[in-house]
GROMACS .gro file of C-alpha atoms in nm:
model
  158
    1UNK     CA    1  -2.328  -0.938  -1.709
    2UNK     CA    2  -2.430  -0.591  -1.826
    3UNK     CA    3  -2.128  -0.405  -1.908
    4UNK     CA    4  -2.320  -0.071  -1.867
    5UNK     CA    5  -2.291   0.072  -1.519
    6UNK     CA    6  -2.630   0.157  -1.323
    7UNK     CA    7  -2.468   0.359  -1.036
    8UNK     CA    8  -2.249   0.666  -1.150
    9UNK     CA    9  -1.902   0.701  -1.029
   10UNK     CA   10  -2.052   1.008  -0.781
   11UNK     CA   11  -2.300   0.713  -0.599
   12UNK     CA   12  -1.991   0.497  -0.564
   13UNK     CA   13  -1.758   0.757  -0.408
   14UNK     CA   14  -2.068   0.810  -0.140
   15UNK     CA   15  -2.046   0.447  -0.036
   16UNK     CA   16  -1.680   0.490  -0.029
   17UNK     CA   17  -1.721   0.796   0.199
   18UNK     CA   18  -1.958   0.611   0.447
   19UNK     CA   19  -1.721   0.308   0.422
   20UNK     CA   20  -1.366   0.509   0.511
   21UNK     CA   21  -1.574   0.752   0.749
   22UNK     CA   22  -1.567   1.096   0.534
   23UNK     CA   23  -1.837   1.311   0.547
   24UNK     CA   24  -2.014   1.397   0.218
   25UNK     CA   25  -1.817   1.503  -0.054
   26UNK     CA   26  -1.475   1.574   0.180
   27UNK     CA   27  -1.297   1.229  -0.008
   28UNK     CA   28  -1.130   1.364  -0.321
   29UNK     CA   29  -1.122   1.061  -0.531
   30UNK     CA   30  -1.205   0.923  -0.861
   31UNK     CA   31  -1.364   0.566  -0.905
   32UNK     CA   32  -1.264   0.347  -1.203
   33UNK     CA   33  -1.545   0.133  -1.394
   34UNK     CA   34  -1.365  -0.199  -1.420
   35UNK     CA   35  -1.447  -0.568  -1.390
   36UNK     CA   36  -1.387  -0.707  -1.070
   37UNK     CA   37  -1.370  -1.094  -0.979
   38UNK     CA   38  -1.582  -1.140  -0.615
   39UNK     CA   39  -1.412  -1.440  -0.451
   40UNK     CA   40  -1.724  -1.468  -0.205
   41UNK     CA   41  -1.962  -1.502  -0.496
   42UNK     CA   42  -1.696  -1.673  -0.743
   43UNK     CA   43  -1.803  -1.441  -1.029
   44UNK     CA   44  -1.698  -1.156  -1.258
   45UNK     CA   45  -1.893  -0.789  -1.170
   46UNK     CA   46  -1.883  -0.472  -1.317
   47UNK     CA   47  -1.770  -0.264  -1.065
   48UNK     CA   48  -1.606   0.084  -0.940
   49UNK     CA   49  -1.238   0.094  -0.783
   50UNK     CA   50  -1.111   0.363  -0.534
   51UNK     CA   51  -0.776   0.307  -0.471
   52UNK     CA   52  -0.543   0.456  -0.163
   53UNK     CA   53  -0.804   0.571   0.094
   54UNK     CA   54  -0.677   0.648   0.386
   55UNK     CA   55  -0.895   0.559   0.681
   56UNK     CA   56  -1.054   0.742   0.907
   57UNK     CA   57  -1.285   0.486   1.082
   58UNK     CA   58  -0.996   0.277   1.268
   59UNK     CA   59  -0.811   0.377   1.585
   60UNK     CA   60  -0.583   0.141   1.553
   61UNK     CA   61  -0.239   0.248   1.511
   62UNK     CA   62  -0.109  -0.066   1.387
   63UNK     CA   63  -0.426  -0.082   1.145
   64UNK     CA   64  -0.329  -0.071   0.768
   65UNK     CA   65  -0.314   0.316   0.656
   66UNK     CA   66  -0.447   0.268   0.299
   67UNK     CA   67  -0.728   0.071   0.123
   68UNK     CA   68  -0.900  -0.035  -0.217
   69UNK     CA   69  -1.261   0.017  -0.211
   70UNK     CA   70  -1.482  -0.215  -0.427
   71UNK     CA   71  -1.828  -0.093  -0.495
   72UNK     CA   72  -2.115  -0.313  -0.741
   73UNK     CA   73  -2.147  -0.023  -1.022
   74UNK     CA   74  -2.520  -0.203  -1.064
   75UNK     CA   75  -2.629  -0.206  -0.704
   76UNK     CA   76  -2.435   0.008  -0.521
   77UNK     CA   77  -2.279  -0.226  -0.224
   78UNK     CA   78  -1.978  -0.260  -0.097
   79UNK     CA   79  -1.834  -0.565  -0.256
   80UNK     CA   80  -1.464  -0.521  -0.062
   81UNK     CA   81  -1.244  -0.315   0.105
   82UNK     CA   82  -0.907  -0.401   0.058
   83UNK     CA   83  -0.587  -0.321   0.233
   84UNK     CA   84  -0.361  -0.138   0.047
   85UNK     CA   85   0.022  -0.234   0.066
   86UNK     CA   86   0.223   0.111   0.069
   87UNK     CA   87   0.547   0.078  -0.114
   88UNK     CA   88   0.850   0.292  -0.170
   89UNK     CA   89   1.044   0.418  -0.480
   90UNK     CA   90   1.414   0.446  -0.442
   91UNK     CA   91   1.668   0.728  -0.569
   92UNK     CA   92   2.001   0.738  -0.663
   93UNK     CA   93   2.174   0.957  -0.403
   94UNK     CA   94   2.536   1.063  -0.374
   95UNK     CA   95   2.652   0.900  -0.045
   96UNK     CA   96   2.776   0.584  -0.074
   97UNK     CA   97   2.950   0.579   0.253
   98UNK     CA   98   2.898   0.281   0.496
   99UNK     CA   99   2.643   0.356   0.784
  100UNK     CA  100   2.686   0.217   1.171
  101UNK     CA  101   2.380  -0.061   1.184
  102UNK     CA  102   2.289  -0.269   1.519
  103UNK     CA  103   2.333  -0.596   1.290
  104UNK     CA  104   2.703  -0.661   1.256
  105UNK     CA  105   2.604  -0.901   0.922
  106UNK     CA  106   2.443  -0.568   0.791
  107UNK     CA  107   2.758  -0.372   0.783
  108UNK     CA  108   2.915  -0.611   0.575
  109UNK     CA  109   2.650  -0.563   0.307
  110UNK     CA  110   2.757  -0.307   0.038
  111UNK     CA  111   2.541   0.007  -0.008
  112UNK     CA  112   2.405   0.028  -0.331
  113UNK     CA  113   2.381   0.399  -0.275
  114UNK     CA  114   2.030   0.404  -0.283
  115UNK     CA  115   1.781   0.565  -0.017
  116UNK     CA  116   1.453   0.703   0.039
  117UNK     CA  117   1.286   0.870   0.367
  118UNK     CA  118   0.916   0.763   0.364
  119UNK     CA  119   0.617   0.783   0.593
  120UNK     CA  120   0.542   0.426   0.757
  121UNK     CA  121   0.177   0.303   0.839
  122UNK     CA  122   0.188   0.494   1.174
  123UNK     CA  123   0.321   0.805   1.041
  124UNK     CA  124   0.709   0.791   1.165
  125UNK     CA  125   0.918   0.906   0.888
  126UNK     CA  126   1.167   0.602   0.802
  127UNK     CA  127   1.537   0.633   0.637
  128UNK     CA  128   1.554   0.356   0.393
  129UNK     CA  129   1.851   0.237   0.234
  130UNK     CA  130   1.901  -0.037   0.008
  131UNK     CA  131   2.174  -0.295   0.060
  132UNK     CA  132   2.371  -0.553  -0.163
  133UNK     CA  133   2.431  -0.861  -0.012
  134UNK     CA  134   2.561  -1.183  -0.161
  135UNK     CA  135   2.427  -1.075  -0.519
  136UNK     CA  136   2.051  -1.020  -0.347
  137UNK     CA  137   1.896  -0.686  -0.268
  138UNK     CA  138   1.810  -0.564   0.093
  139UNK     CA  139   1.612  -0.286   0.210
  140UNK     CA  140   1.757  -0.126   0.552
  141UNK     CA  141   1.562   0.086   0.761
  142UNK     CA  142   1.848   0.278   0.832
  143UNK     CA  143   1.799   0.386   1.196
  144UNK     CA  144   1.672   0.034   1.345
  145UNK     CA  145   1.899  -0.194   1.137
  146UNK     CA  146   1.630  -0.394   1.016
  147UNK     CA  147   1.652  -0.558   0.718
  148UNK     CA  148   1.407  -0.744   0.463
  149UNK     CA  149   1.399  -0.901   0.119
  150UNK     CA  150   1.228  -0.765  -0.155
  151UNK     CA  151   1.006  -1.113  -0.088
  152UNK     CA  152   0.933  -0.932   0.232
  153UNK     CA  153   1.096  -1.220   0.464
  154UNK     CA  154   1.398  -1.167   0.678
  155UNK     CA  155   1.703  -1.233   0.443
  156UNK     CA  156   2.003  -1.479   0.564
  157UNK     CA  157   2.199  -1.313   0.713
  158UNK     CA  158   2.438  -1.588   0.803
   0.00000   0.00000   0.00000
């Protein structure tokens, strides 16, 4: 594989554009030259990276937010657009108080003190705390009650 690109980062971020449904030069982005490993094709390519796009193509509310664009920095396709998981960071904050939840096996968990308000896929601003429980982490979303494992699966609760 050539390890020099063909297409310039500025071709790429078109085909990103046309991909995510921009118009011309309205994504502000910057693609990263990297190897990529095609699963389709089972090979290595040289190719650009746009990461965190949101999408303006889908009106699907419950359609990812985010995604990873893949583009061939030799012949300019679209090798893969990826969904991109959204995550959250968490601060230290100074209530440690207990909080009313709908679960009553969530208001035995301690609270780490530990919360962030974030944005979730469908724009709805989410209080989330996390939880100790048992010597494992939970995340809360505070207003629902809802709770998940950093594994992403519904902890036991029982």
């Amino acid at each position: 594989m050539n390890p020099v690109a063909t297409q310039s980062p500025a071709q790429a971020l078109k085909v990103v554009e046309d991909a995510a449904g921009y118009q011309r030069g309205a994504l502000q982005a910057v693609p990263t030259l990297q190897y990529y490993f095609d699963p389709k094709d089972m090979r290595w390519r040289l190719a650009y990276t746009v990461e965190n796009v949101p999408s303006r193509k889908s009106n699907n509310r419950r359609a990812p937010a985010l995604f990873d664009y893949v583009v061939d920095a030799h012949t300019g396709a679209l090798i893969a657009t990826l969904p991109h998981p959204q995550g959250l960071d968490f601060k230290q904050t100074e209530s440690t108080g207990q909080r009313r939840h709908s679960s009553p096996a969530l208001s035995r968990a301690r609270d780490t003190g530990c919360s962030e308000a974030a944005h979730d896929e469908l724009g709805k601003e989410r209080q989330v705390q996390c939880k100790l429980k048992e010597g494992r982490f939970i995340l809360v979303d505070a207003p629902r009650g809802a709770g998940c494992s950093p594994s992403g699966q519904a902890p036991q609760m029982g």
